[in-house]
Coordinates of C-alpha atoms in Angstrom, one line a residue:
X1 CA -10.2 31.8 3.1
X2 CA -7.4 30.5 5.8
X3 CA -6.9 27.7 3.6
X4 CA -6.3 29.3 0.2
X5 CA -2.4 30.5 0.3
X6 CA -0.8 27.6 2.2
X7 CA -2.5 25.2 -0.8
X8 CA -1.7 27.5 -3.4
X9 CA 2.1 26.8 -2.0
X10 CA 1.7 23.4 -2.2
X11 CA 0.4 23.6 -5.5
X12 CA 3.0 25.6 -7.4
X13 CA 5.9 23.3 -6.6
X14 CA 4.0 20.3 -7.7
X15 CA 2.9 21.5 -10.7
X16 CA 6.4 23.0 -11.9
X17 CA 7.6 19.7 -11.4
X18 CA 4.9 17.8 -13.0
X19 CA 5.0 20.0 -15.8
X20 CA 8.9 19.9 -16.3
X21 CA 8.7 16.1 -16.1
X22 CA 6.3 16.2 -18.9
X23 CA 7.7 19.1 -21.0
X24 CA 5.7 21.2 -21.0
X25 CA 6.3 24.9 -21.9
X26 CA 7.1 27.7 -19.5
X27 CA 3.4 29.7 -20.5
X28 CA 2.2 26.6 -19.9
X29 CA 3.2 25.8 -16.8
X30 CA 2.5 30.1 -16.1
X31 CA -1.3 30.0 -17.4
X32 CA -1.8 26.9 -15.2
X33 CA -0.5 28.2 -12.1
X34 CA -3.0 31.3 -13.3
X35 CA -6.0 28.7 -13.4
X36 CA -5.5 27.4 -10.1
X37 CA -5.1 30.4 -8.2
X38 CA -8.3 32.0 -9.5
X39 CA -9.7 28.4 -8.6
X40 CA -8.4 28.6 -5.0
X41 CA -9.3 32.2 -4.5
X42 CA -13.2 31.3 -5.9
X43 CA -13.7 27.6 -4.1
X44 CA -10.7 27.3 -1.6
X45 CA -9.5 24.6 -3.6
X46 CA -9.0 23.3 -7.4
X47 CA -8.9 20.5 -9.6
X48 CA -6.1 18.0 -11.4
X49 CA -6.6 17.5 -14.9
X50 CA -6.3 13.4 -15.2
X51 CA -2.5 14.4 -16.7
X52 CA -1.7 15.7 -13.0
X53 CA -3.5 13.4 -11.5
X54 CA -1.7 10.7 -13.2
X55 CA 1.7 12.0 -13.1
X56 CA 1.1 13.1 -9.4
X57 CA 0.4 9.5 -8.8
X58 CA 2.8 7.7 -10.4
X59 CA 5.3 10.5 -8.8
X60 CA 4.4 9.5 -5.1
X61 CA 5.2 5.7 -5.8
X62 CA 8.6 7.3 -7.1
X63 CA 8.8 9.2 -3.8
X64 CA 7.6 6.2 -1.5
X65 CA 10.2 5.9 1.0
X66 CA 9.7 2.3 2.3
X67 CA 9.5 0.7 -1.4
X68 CA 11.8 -1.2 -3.0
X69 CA 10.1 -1.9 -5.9
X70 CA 9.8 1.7 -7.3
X71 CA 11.8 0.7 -10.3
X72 CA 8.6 0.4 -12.3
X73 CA 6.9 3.7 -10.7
X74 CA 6.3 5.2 -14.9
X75 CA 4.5 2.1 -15.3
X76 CA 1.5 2.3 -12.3
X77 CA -2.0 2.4 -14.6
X78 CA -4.3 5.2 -12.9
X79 CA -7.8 5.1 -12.3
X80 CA -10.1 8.1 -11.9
X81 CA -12.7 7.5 -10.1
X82 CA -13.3 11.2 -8.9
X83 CA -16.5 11.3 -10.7
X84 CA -17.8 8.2 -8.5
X85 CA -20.4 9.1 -6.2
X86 CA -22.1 6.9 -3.7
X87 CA -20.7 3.8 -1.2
X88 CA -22.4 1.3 -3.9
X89 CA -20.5 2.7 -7.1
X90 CA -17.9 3.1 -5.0
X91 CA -17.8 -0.1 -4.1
X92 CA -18.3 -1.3 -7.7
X93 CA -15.0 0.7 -8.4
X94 CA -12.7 -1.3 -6.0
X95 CA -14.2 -4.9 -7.3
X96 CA -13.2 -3.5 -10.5
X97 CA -10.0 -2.4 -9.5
X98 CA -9.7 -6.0 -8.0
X99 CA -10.1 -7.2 -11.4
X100 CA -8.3 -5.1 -13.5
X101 CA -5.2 -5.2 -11.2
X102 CA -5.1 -9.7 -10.7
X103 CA -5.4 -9.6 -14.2
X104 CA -5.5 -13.7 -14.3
X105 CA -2.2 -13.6 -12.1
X106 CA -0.1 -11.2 -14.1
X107 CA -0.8 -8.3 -11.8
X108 CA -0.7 -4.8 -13.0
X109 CA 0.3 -2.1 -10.6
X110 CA -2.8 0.3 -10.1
X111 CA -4.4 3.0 -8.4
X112 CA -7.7 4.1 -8.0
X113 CA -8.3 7.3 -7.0
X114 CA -11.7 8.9 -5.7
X115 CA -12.9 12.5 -4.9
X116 CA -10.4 14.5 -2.7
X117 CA -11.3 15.7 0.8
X118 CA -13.2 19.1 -0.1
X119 CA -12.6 22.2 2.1
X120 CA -15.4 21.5 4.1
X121 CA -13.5 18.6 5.3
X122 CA -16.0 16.4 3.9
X123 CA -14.3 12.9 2.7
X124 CA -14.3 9.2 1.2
X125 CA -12.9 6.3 3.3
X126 CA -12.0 3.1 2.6
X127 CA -12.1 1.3 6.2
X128 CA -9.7 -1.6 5.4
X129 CA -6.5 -1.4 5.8
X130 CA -5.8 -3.8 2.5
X131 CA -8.6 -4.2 0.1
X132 CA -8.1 -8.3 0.1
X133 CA -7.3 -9.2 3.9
X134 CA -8.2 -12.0 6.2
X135 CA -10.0 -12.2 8.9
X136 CA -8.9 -12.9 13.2
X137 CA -11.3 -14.1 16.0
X138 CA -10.7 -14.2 19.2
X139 CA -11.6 -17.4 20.2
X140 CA -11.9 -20.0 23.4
X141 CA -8.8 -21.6 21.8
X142 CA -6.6 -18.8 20.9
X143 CA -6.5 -16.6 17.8
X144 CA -7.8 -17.9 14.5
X145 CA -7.2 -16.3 11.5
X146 CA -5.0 -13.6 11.3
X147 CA -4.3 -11.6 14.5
X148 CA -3.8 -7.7 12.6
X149 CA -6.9 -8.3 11.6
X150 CA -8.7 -8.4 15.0
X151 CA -9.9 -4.9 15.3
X152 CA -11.3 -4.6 11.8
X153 CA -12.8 -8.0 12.3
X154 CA -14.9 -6.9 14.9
X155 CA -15.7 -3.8 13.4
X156 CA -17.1 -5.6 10.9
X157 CA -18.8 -8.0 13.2
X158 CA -20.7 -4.7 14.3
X159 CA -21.7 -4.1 10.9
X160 CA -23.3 -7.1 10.8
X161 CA -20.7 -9.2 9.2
X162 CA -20.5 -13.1 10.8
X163 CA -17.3 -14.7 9.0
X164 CA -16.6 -18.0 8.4
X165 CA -14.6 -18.8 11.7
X166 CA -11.7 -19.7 9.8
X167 CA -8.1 -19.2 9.5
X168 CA -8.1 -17.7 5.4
X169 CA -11.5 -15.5 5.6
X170 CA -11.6 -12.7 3.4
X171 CA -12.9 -9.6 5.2
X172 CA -15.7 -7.4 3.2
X173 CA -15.3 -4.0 2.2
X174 CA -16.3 -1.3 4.2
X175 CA -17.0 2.3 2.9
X176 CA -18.0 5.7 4.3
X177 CA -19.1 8.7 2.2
X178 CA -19.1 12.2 3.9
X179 CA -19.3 11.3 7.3
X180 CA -21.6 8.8 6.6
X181 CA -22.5 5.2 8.4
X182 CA -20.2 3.1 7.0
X183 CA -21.7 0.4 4.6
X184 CA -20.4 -2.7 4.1
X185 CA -19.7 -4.9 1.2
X186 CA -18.9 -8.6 0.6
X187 CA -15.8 -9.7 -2.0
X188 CA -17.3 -11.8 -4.7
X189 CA -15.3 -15.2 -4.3
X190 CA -14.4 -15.5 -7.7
X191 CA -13.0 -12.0 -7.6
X192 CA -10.3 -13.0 -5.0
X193 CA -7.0 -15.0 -6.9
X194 CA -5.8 -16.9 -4.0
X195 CA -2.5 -19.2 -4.3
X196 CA -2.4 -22.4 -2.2
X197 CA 0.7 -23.1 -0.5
X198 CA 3.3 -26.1 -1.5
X199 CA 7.0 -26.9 -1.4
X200 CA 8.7 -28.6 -4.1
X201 CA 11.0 -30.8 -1.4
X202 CA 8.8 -31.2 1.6
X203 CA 5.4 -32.6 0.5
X204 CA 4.0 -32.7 4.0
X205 CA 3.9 -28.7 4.0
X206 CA 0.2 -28.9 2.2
X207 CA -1.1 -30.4 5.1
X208 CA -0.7 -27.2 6.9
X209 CA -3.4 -25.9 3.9
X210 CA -2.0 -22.3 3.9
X211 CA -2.8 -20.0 1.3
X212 CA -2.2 -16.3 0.6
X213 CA -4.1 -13.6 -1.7
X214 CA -2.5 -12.8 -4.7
X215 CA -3.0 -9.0 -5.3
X216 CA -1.7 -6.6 -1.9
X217 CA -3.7 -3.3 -2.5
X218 CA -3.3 -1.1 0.8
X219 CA -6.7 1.2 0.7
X220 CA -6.3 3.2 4.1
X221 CA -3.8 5.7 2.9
X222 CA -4.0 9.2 1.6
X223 CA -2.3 10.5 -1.5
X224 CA -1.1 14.0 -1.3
X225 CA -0.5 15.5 -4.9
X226 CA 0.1 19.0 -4.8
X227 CA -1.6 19.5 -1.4
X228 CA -4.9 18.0 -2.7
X229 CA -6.2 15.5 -0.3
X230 CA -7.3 11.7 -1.9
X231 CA -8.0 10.0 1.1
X232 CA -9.4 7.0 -1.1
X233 CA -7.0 6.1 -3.3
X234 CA -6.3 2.4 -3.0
X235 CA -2.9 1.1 -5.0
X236 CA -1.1 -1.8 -5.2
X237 CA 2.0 -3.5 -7.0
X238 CA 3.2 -7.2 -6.7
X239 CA 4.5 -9.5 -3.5
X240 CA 8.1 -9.6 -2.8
X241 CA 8.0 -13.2 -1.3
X242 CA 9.3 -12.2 2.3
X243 CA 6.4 -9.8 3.1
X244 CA 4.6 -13.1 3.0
X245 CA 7.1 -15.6 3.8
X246 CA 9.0 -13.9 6.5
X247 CA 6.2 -11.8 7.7
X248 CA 2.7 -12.4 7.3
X249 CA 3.5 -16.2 8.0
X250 CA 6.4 -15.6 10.2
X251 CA 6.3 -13.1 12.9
X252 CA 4.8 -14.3 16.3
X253 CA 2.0 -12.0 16.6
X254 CA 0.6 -13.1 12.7
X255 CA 0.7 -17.0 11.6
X256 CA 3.8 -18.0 13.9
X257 CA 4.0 -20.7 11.1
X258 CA 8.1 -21.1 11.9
X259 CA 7.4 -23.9 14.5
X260 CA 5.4 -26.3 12.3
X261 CA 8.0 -25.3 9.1
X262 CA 10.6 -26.6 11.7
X263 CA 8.5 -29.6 12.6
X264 CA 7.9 -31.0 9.0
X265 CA 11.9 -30.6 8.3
X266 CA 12.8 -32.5 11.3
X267 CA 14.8 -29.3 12.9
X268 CA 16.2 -29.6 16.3
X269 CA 14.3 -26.7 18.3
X270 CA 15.4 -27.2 21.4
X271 CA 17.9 -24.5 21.5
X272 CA 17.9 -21.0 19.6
X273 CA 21.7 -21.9 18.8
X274 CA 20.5 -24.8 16.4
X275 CA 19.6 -21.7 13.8
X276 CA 16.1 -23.8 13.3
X277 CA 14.5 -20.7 13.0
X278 CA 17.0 -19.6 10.2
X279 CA 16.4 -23.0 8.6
X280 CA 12.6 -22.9 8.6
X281 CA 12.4 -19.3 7.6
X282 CA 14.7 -20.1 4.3
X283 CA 12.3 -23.1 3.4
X284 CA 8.5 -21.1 4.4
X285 CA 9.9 -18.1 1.5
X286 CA 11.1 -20.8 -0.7
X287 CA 7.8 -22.4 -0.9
X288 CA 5.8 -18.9 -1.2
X289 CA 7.7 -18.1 -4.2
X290 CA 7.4 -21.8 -5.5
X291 CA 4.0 -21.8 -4.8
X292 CA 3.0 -18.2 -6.6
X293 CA 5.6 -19.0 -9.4
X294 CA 3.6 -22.6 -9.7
X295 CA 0.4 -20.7 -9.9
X296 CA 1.8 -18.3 -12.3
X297 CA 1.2 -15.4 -10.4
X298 CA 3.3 -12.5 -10.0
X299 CA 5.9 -12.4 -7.3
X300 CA 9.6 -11.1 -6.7
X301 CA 12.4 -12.8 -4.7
X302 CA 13.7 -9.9 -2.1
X303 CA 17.2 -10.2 -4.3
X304 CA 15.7 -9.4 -7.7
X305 CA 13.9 -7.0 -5.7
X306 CA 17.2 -5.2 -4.5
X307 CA 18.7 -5.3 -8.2
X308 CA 15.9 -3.5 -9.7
X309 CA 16.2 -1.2 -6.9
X310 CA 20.1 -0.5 -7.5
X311 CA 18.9 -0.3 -11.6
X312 CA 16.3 2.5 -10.4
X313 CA 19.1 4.3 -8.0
X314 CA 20.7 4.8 -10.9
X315 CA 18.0 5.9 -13.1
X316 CA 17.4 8.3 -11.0
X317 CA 20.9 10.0 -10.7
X318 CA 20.5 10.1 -14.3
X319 CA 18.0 12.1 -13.8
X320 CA 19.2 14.8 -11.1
X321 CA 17.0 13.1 -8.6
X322 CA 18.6 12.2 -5.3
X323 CA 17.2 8.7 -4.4
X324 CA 15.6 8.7 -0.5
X325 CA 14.8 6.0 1.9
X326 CA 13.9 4.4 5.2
X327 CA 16.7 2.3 5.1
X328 CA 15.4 0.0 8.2
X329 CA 12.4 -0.3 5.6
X330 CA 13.7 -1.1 2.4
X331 CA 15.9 -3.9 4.2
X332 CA 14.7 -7.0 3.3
X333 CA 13.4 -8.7 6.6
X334 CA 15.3 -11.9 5.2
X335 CA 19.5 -12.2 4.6
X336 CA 19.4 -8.4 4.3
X337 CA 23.1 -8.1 4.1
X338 CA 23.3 -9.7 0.8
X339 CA 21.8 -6.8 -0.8
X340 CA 23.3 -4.1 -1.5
X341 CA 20.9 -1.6 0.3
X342 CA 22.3 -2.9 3.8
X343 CA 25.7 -1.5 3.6
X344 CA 24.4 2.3 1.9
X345 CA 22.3 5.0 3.9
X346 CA 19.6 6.7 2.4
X347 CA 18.7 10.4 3.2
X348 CA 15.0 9.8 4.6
X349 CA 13.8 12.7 3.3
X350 CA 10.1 12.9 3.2
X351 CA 8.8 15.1 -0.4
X352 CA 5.7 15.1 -2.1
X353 CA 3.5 13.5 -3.8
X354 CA 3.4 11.1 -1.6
X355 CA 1.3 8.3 0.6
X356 CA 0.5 9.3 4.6
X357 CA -1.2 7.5 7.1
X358 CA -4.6 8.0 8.1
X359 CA -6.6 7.8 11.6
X360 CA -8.0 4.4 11.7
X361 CA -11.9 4.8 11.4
X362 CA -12.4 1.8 13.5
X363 CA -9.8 2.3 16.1
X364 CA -10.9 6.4 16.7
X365 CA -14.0 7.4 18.6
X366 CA -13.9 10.5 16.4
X367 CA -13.3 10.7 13.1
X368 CA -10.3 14.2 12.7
X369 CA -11.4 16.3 9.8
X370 CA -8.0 18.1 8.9
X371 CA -7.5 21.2 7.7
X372 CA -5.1 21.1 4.7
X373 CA -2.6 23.1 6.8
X374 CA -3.2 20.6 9.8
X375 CA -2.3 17.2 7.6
X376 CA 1.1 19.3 6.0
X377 CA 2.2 19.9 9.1
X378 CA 1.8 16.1 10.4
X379 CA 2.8 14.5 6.9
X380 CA 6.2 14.5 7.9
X381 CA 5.7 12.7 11.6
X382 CA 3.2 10.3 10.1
X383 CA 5.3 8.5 7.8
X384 CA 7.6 7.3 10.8
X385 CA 4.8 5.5 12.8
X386 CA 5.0 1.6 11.8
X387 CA 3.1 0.6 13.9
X388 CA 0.2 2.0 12.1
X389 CA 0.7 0.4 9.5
X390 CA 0.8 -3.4 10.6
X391 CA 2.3 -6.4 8.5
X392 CA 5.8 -4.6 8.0
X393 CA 5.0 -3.6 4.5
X394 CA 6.2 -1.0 2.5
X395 CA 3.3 1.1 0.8
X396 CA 3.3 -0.4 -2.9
X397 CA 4.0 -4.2 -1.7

């Protein structure tokens, strides 16, 4: 088959690796690579065993480019859902993982990971872009809701989805099986951990009744291990407070919420040079992270984040691993020159495991059934297209 020797090279690095990184012994390691290449010369492919799977895992949060937080990549609990067959059970799986990862507020990092593409091409998708994201309508009166969410919202719409009209509406779940219609699937309210938004010195700021999600799992990427295909494997770790604060409320084309932050303080906006925006930007992230702290849900400030970061640089080096980055990534998008990532580069060097983008089902008129060969050869271009990715986030926040 066309596809059996370029997989069989992306297998044998991996599993060297893996296998080093978990001591095993060199006939180990040798009778393995044996296993799999009888496996890809039979089938055209072959299968992890749940060590590989989890190490491969927990190895493409250590090789995430865009995160920050990958300090605590040894810690990421995997789920194996491979043997899940079925949008229903499959939907089942992601409420579960819902569960296990809010875990009452103290949220565990976690993936999930179902069936890899097979080399038919045949696949499981996870439409959404986050598992727990809110809806935007376009309405008579402007956008309601959130605005990245526009597209998906009408997709769902089509499915026969109506909403709720309103600005915090979670979006269902909506899953395709092997080329499949996709089905879709409502979020159980009391499944959702949601965190109202207060500030400890301006009381006014409740009656913009904001709130945010606690748990950020991103479900539309695909997880290369060893040039296996997961293209449902949805993960998540904790908030740093800017992605909400400085971002999803922030940025013009989301909540725009820096005017009325100005408005409750009493800033001059009349001119730019006042810094108001500055102002109101400080006091929006300070009552996210007052708000999820008062809620006791977990959440990092973007300069703890950056101090874990330095403490997992130098893990690394410890450990012979040269630390990479997309510097204009791992920035925080607040005060970033008070960390210490604004005044090092990184080498953005893209290895695997790792996390890639995927077409959007609901923005494609054709769904493009890759080849292994053909998604190697665009892992490296994909990871560079933001834009795709929407929100400014880094994969595991």
């Amino acid at each position: 088959m066309a596809v059996t020797y370029p997989l069989l090279q992306k297998a044998e690095p991996f599993i060297r690796q893996c296998y080093e990184e978990l001591g095993k012994r060199a006939d180990e390691t040798e009778q393995r690579l044996m296993e799999i290449n009888e496996a890809i010369q039979t089938t055209g492919t072959y299968t992890h065993t749940i060590e590989e799977l989890e190490h491969g895992a927990k190895m493409a949060w250590r090789n995430s480019n865009r995160c920050i937080g990958r300090l605590f990549w040894d810690k990421l609990d995997v789920r194996d859902a491979r043997h899940v067959h079925g949008t229903d059970a499959i939907a089942e799986e992601l409420l579960e993982h819902i569960r296990y990862a809010t875990n009452d507020g103290k949220i565990r990092p976690t993936i999930t990971i179902f069936r890899p593409r097979d080399p038919q091409g045949n696949e499981v998708r996870i439409w959404n872009h986050q598992l727990i994201r809110y809806a935007g309508y376009e309405t008579e009166n402007g956008i309601v809701g959130d605005p990245a969410s526009l597209a998906f919202t009408k997709q769902c719409q089509e499915l026969g989805w109506t909403g709720g009209q309103g600005s915090f509406d979670v979006l269902p779940l909506v899953i395709s099986e092997y080329g499949g219609k996709p089905q879709l699937y409502d979020i159980p309210a009391e499944d959702v951990l949601e965190v109202p938004m207060e500030h400890a010195d301006y009381p006014a700021f409740t009656e913009l009744e904001l709130k945010w999600y606690a748990v950020p799992i991103v479900s539309e990427m695909r997880l290369n291990i060893g040039g296996i295909q997961y293209t449902a494997a949805p993960f998540n770790g904790w908030y740093m407070g800017t992605e909400i604060g400085a971002r999803n409320f922030a940025d013009e084309d989301r909540y725009n919420l820096l005017p009325d932050m100005a408005r409750l303080m009493g800033l001059d906006t009349s001119s730019k040079s006042t810094l108001w925006q500055d102002r109101a930007l400080v006091e929006l992230n300070a009552a996210v992270l007052y708000s999820y702290k008062k809620a006791g849900v977990s959440i990092v400030d973007h300069h703890t984040a950056a101090t874990q970061f330095r403490k997992f640089e130098e893990r690394e080096e410890a450990a012979g691993r040269e630390v990479s980055g997309n510097w204009t990534w791992l920035i925080p998008p607040m005060s970033p020159a008070t960390t210490h990532i604004f005044h090092r580069p990184y080498p953005n060097r893209i290895v695997t495991p790792n996390f890639f983008y995927q077409e959007r089902l609901y923005e494609q008129s054709t769904v493009d059934m890759d080849s292994y060969t053909h998604d190697d050869q665009h892992d490296q271009s994909e990871v560079d297209q933001s834009k795709q990715m929407g929100g400014g986030k880094c994969p595991f926040h």
